[in-house]
mmCIF file of C-alpha atoms in Angstrom:
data_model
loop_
_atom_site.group_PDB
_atom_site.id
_atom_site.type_symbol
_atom_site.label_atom_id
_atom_site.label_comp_id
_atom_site.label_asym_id
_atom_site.label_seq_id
_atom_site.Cartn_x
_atom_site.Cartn_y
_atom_site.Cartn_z
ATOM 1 C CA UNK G 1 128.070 122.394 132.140
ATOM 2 C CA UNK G 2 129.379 122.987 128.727
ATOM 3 C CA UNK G 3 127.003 121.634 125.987
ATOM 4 C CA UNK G 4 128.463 120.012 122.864
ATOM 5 C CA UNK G 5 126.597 120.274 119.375
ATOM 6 C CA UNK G 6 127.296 116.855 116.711
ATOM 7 C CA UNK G 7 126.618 116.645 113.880
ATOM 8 C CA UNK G 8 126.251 112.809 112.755
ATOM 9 C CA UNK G 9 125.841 110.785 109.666
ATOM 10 C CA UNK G 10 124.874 107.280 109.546
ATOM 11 C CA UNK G 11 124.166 104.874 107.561
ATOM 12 C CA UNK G 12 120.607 102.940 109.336
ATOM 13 C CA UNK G 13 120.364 99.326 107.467
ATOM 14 C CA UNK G 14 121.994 97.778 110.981
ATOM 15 C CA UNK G 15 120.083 99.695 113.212
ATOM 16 C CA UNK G 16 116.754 99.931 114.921
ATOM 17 C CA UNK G 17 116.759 103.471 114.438
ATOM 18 C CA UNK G 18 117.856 106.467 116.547
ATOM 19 C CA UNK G 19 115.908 106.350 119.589
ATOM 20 C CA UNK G 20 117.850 103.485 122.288
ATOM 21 C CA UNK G 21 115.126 100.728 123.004
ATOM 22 C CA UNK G 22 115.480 98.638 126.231
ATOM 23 C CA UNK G 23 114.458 95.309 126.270
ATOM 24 C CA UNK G 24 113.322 93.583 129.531
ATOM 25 C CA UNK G 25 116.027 90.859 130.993
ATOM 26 C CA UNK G 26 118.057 91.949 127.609
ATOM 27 C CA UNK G 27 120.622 94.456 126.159
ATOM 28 C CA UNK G 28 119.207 97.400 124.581
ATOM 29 C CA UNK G 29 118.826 97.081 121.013
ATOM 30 C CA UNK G 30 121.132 98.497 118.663
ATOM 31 C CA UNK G 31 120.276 101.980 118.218
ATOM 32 C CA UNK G 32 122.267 105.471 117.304
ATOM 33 C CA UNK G 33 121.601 106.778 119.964
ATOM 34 C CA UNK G 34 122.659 104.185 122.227
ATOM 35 C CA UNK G 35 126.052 103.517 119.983
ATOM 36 C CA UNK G 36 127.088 107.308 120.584
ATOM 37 C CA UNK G 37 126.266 106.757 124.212
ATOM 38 C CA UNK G 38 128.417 104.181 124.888
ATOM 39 C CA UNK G 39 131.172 106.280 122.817
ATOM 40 C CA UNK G 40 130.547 109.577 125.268
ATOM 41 C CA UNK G 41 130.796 106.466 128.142
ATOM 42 C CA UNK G 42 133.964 105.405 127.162
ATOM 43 C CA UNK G 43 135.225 108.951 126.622
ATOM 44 C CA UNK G 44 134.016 109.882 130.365
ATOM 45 C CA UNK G 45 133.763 106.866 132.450
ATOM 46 C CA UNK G 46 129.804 107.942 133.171
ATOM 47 C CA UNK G 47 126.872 107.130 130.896
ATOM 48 C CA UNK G 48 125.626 110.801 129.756
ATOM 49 C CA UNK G 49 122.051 111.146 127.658
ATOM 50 C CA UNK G 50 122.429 112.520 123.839
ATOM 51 C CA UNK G 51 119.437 114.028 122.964
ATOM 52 C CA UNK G 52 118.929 114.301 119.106
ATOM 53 C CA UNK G 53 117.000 116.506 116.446
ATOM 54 C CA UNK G 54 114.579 113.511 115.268
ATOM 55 C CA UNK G 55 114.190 109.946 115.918
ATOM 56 C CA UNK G 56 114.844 108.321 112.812
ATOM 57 C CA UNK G 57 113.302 105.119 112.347
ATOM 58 C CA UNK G 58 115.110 101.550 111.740
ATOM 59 C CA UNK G 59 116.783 101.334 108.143
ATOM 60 C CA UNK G 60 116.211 105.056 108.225
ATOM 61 C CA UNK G 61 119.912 106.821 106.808
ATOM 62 C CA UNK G 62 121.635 110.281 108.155
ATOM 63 C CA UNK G 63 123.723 112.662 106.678
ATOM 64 C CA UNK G 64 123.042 115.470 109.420
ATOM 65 C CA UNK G 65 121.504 114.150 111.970
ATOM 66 C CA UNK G 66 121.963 116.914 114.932
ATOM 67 C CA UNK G 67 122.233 115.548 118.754
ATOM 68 C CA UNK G 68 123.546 118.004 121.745
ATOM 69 C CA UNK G 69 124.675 116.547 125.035
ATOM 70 C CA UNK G 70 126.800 118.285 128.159
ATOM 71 C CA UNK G 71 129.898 117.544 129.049
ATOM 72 C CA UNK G 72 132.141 118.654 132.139
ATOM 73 C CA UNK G 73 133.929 121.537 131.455
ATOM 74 C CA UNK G 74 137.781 119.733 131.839
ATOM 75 C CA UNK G 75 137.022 117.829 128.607
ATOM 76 C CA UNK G 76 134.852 120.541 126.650
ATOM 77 C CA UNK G 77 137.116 121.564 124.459
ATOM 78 C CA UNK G 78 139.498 118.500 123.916
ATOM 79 C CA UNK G 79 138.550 117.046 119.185
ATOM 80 C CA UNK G 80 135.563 114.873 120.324
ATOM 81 C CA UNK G 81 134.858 114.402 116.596
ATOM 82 C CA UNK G 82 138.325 112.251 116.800
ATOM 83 C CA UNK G 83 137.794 110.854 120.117
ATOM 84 C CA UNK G 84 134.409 109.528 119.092
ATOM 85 C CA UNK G 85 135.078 108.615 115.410
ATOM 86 C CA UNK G 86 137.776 106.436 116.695
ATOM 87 C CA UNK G 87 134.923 104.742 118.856
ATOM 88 C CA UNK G 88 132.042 104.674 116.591
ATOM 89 C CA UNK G 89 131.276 102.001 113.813
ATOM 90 C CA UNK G 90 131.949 102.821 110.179
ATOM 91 C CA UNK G 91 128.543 103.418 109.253
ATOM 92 C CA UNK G 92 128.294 105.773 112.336
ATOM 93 C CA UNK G 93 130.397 109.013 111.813
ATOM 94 C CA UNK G 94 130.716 112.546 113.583
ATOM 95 C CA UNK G 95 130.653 115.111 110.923
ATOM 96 C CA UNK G 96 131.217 117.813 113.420
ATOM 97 C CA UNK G 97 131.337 118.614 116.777
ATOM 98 C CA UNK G 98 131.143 122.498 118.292
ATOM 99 C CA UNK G 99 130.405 124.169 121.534
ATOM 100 C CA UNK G 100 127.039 125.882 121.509
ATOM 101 C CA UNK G 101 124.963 127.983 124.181
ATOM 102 C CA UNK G 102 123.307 125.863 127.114
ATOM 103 C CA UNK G 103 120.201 127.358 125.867
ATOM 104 C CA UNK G 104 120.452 125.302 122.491
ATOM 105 C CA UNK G 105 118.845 122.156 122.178
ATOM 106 C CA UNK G 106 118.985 119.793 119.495
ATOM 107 C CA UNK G 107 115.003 118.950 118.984
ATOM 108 C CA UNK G 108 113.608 122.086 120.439
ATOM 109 C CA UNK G 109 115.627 124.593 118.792
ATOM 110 C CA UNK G 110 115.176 123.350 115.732
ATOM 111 C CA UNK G 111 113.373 125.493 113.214
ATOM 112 C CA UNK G 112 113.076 123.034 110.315
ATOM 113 C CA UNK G 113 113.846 119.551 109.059
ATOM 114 C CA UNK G 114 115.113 118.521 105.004
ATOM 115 C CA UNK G 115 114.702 115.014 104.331
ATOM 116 C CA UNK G 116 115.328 112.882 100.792
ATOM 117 C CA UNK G 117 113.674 109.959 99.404
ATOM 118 C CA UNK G 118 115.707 108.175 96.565
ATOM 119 C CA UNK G 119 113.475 106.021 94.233
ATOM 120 C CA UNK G 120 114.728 103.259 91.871
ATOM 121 C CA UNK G 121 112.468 103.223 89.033
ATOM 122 C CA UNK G 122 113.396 99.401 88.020
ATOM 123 C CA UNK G 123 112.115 96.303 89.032
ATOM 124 C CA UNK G 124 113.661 94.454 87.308
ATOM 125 C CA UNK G 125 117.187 95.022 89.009
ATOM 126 C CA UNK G 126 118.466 96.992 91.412
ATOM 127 C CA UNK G 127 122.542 98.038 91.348
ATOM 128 C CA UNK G 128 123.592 96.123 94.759
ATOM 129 C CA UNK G 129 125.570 99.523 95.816
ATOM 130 C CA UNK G 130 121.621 101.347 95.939
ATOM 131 C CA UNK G 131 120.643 98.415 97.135
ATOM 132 C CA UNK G 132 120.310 99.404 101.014
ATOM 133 C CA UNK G 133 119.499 103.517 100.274
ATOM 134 C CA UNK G 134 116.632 103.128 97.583
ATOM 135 C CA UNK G 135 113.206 101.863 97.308
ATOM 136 C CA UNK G 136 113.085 99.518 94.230
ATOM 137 C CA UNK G 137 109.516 101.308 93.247
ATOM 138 C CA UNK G 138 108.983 100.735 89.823
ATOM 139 C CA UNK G 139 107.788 103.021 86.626
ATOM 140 C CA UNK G 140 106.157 105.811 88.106
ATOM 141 C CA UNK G 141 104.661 109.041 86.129
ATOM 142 C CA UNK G 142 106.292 111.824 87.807
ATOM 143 C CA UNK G 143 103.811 114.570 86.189
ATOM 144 C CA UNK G 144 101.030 112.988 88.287
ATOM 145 C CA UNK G 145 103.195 113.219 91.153
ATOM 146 C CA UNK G 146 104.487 116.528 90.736
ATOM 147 C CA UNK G 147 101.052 117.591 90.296
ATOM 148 C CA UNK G 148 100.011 115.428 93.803
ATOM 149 C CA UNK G 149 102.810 117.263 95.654
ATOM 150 C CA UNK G 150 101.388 121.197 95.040
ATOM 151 C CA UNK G 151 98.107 119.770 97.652
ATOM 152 C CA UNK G 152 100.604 118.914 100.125
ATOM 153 C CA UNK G 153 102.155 122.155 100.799
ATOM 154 C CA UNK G 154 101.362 124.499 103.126
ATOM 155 C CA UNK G 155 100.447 124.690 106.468
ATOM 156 C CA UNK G 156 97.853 121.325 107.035
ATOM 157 C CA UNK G 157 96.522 118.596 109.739
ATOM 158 C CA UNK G 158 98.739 115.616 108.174
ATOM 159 C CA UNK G 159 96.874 113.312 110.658
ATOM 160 C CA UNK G 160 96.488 110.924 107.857
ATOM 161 C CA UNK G 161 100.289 110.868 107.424
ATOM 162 C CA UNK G 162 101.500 109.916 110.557
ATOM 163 C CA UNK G 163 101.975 106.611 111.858
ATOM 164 C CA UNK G 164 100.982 105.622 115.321
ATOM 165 C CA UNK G 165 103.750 105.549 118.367
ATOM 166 C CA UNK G 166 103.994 109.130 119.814
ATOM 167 C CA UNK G 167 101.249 111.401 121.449
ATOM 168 C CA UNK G 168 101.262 114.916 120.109
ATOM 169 C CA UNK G 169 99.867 117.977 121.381
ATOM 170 C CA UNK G 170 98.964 118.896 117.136
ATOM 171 C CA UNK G 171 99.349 117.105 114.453
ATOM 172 C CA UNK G 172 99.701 120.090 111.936
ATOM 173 C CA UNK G 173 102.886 121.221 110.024
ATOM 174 C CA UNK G 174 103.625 123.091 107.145
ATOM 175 C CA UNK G 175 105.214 121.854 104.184
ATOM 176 C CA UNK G 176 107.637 124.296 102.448
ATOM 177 C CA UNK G 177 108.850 122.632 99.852
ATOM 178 C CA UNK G 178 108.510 119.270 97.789
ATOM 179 C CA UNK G 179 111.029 118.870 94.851
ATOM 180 C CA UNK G 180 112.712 116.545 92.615
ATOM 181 C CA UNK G 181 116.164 115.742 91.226
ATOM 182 C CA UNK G 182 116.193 115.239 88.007
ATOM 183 C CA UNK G 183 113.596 118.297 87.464
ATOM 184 C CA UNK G 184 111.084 118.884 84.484
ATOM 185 C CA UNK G 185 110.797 115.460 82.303
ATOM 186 C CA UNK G 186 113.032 112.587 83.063
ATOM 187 C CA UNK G 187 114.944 111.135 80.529
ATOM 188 C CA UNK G 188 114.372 107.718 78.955
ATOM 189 C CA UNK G 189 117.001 106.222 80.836
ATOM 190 C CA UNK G 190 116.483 107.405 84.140
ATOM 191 C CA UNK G 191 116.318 105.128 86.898
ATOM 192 C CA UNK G 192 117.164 106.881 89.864
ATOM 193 C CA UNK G 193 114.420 109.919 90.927
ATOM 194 C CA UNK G 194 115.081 111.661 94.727
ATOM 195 C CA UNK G 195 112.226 113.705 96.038
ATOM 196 C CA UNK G 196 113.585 116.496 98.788
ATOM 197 C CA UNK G 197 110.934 117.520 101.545
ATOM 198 C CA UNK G 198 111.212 120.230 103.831
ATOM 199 C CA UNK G 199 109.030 121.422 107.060
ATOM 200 C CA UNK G 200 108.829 123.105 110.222
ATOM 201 C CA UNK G 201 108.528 119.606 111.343
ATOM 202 C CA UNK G 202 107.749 115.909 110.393
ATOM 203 C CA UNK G 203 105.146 113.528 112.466
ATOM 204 C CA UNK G 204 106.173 110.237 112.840
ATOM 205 C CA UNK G 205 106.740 108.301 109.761
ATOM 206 C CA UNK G 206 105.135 111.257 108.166
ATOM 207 C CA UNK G 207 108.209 111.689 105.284
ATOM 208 C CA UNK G 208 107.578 107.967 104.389
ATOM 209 C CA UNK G 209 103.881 108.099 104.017
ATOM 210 C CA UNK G 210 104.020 111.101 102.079
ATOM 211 C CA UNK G 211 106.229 109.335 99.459
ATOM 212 C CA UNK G 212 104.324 106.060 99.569
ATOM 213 C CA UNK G 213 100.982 108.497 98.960
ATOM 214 C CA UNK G 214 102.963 110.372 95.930
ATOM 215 C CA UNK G 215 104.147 106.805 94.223
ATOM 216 C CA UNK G 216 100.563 105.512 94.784
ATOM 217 C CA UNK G 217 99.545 108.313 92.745
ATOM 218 C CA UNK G 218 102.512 107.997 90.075
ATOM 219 C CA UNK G 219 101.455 104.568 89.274
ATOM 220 C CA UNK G 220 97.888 105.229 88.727
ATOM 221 C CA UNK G 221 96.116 103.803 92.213
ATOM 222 C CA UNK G 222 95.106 107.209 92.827
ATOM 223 C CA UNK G 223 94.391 110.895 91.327
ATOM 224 C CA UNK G 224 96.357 114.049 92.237
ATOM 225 C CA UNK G 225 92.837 115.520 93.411
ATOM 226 C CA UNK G 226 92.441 112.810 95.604
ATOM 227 C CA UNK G 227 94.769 113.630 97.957
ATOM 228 C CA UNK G 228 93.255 116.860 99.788
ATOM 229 C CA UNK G 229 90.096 114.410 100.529
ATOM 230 C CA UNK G 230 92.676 112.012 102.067
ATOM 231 C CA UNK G 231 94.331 114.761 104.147
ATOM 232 C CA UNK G 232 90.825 116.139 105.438
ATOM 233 C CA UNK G 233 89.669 112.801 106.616
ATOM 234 C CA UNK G 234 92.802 112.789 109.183
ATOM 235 C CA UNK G 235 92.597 109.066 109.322
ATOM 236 C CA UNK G 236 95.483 106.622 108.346
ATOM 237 C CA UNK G 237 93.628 103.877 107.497
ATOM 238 C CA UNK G 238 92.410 105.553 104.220
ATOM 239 C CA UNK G 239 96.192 106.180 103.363
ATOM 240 C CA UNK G 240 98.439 104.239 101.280
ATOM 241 C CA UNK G 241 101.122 102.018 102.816
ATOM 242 C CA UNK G 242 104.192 103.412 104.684
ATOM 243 C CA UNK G 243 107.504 103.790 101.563
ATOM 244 C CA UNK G 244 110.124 101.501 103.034
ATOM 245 C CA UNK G 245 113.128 102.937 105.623
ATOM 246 C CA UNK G 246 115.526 102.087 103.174
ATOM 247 C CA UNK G 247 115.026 105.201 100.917
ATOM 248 C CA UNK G 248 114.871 107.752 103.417
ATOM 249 C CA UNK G 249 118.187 110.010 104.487
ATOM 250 C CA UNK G 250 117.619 113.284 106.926
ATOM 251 C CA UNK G 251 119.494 115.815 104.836
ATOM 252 C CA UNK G 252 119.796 119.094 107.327
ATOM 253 C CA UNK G 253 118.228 120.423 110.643
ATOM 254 C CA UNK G 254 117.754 124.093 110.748
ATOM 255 C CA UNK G 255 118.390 126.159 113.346
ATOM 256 C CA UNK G 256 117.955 129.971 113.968
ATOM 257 C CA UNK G 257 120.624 132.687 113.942
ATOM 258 C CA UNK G 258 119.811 132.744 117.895
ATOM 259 C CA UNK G 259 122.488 129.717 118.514
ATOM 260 C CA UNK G 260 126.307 130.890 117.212
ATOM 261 C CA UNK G 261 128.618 128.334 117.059
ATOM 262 C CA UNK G 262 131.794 128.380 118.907
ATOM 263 C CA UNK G 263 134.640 126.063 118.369
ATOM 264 C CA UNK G 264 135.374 122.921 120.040
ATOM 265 C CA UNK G 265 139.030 123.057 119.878
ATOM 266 C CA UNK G 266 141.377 120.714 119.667
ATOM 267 C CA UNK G 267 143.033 118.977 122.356
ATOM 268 C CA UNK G 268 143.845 115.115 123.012
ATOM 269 C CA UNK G 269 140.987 112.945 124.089
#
């Protein structure tokens, strides 16, 4: 069967995150996942799995999540981005939807991940349109933190980073990148600070942790140095709290040259 590529933004404040979650005697909760589903449903007359890049957690925000499923090859090439948009919730949008090999897969294929955290530096107030899409942190000092970052990159057991809820065969990644926007020293009116992470992969909750370990360093609770002792210990419960979902947006998923796009066309749903 023909397999379809989206590409999906979201906005996650209503949401118990990507993955669907079925509850006994109940209606599965209201997930991403299970959203687009019913979409595809509605589209086909028959339920068909989407399997996405990353399960995003609940609050968690999307401007790229990636999901693949396959569809029958009458309706491959008919605009599903405007068949499903006209579906989907507001805060649930296809950015793009293309044919791509059957060999492609949305998790699997996936060569790395980008993901932002926005901070607000205020406590005092918080601008009600940030409101859902920033963590209200507080006055942090961002050379500490830059400096806290450099012992997070590279290729490391971020056992201590990862929440519990999904059984791994390794709990290593590698870090390629940590940065900030605005760079260098912030000016004295800035509120609003976004650190950009990128990996070969995430563990669960791993982005989240990372940030809350970075802003528990930027407000003094702990020293730059003391993160590689936290990282060799590969034990949570010596790690600062989990950052809240609301800051947290997957940027980009990265995939190899391997998978060429082809075009979806464009005929009526």
């Amino acid at each position: 069967m023909p397999r379809l590529k989206l590409t999906i933004a979201y906005v996650g404040t209503q949401y118990h995150g990507w993955q669907t979650q079925a509850r006994k005697n109940a209606s599965p909760l209201p997930t991403i996942q299970n959203i687009i589903e019913d979409a595809v449903a509605h589209v086909l007359g028959e339920r068909v799995h989407v399997h996405g890049a990353g399960r995003t957690d609940a609050g968690v925000h999307a401007e790229a999540q990636v999901a693949h499923l396959d569809v029958p090859e009458s309706r491959a090439r008919m605009d599903w981005q405007l068949a499903l948009n006209t579906l989907l919730p507001r805060d649930i949008r296809i950015a793009d939807a293309v044919l791509v090999p059957d060999t492609f897969h949305a998790q699997h294929s996936a060569v790395r991940k980008t993901y932002e955290y926005r901070l607000w530096l205020s406590k005092r107030y918080t601008p009600p349109q940030l409101f859902p899409f920033v963590w209200a942190c507080g006055p942090v000092d961002v050379e500490r933190m830059d400096e806290g970052s450099r012992y997070l990159l590279g290729k490391r057991d971020f056992a201590s980073l990862k929440n519990a809820g999904t059984d791994l065969r390794t709990t290593v990644r590698t870090i390629l990148s940590i940065t900030r926007t605005p760079e260098g020293q912030l000016p004295e009116d800035c509120l609003e600070l976004t650190w950009r992470f990128e990996a070969d992969g995430f563990l669960k909750q791993m982005v989240r942790n990372t940030m809350g370990l970075l802003v528990a360093v930027g407000r003094g609770k702990l020293e730059p140095a003391d993160i590689p002792g936290i990282l060799d210990a590969c034990d949570r419960r010596i790690a600062p709290l989990t950052a809240p979902a609301c800051g947290l947006t997957m940027k980009k998923v990265w995939y190899d040259d391997m998978f060429p796009l082809a075009a979806s066309g464009h005929e009526g749903a």
